[in-house]
Amino acid sequence: MPTDHAAETVVVAAPLEQVLATIRDVASQPVWVKEILEAEVLEKFDDGTPSVAHIKATAPVGTDEYTLRYEHSADGMGWSLVKGRLQTAQDAIYTLHSLAKAETEVTFDLTIHHNLPLPGFLRGRVIKGLVHNNVQGLKEFLEP
């Protein structure tokens, strides 16, 4: 079973609280993550943060639908795959660090396991593109 991993860090000109609120608003992620076509929060924690969500996303290898379970911390949000169609596992985390009053360092780290029979160089390009588009989309959304 192939495993692919990528991570990228960007500095966003927004306070940590605003960045954290944006990534936790899973239902609105299709606005700034171009690969996410639909996002529906299925369950929430008592504090209103997402616990489980259903995602429909597109990538160069096809469209996938999957369910994620979220975990939250004061400086980020992570998730793992509950159920997928093309993926057998997915683990991801956003880690945020406040740099200044209105700047936040954002690291997005993504690992995907799947059964797609693709060459390693192509899989690597796909996951790096997904991670890059994710953090750049967040940056552009928060820095109009």
PDB file of N, CA and C in Angstrom, residues 12-14 137-144:
ATOM      1  N   VAL A  12       1.419  33.745   7.507  1.00  0.00           N
ATOM      2  CA  VAL A  12       0.172  34.404   7.145  1.00  0.00           C
ATOM      3  C   VAL A  12       0.071  35.706   7.938  1.00  0.00           C
ATOM      4  N   ALA A  13      -0.269  36.781   7.266  1.00  0.00           N
ATOM      5  CA  ALA A  13      -0.423  38.078   7.923  1.00  0.00           C
ATOM      6  C   ALA A  13      -1.804  38.168   8.564  1.00  0.00           C
ATOM      7  N   ALA A  14      -1.984  37.371   9.623  1.00  0.00           N
ATOM      8  CA  ALA A  14      -3.229  37.353  10.392  1.00  0.00           C
ATOM      9  C   ALA A  14      -2.901  36.789  11.770  1.00  0.00           C
ATOM     10  N   GLY A 137      -3.837  28.733  -0.451  1.00  0.00           N
ATOM     11  CA  GLY A 137      -5.237  29.141  -0.428  1.00  0.00           C
ATOM     12  C   GLY A 137      -5.606  29.804   0.888  1.00  0.00           C
ATOM     13  N   LEU A 138      -5.111  29.253   1.994  1.00  0.00           N
ATOM     14  CA  LEU A 138      -5.354  29.843   3.316  1.00  0.00           C
ATOM     15  C   LEU A 138      -4.737  31.238   3.384  1.00  0.00           C
ATOM     16  N   LYS A 139      -3.506  31.357   2.945  1.00  0.00           N
ATOM     17  CA  LYS A 139      -2.795  32.645   2.970  1.00  0.00           C
ATOM     18  C   LYS A 139      -3.540  33.690   2.131  1.00  0.00           C
ATOM     19  N   GLU A 140      -3.919  33.326   0.926  1.00  0.00           N
ATOM     20  CA  GLU A 140      -4.617  34.264   0.041  1.00  0.00           C
ATOM     21  C   GLU A 140      -5.991  34.638   0.588  1.00  0.00           C
ATOM     22  N   PHE A 141      -6.671  33.698   1.228  1.00  0.00           N
ATOM     23  CA  PHE A 141      -7.987  33.964   1.805  1.00  0.00           C
ATOM     24  C   PHE A 141      -7.886  34.964   2.955  1.00  0.00           C
ATOM     25  N   LEU A 142      -6.851  34.818   3.780  1.00  0.00           N
ATOM     26  CA  LEU A 142      -6.707  35.681   4.955  1.00  0.00           C
ATOM     27  C   LEU A 142      -5.950  36.976   4.672  1.00  0.00           C
ATOM     28  N   GLU A 143      -5.327  37.078   3.508  1.00  0.00           N
ATOM     29  CA  GLU A 143      -4.600  38.292   3.125  1.00  0.00           C
ATOM     30  C   GLU A 143      -5.200  38.860   1.839  1.00  0.00           C
ATOM     31  N   PRO A 144      -6.426  39.387   1.927  1.00  0.00           N
ATOM     32  CA  PRO A 144      -7.088  39.881   0.701  1.00  0.00           C
ATOM     33  C   PRO A 144      -6.370  41.060   0.073  1.00  0.00           C
TER      34      PRO A 144
END
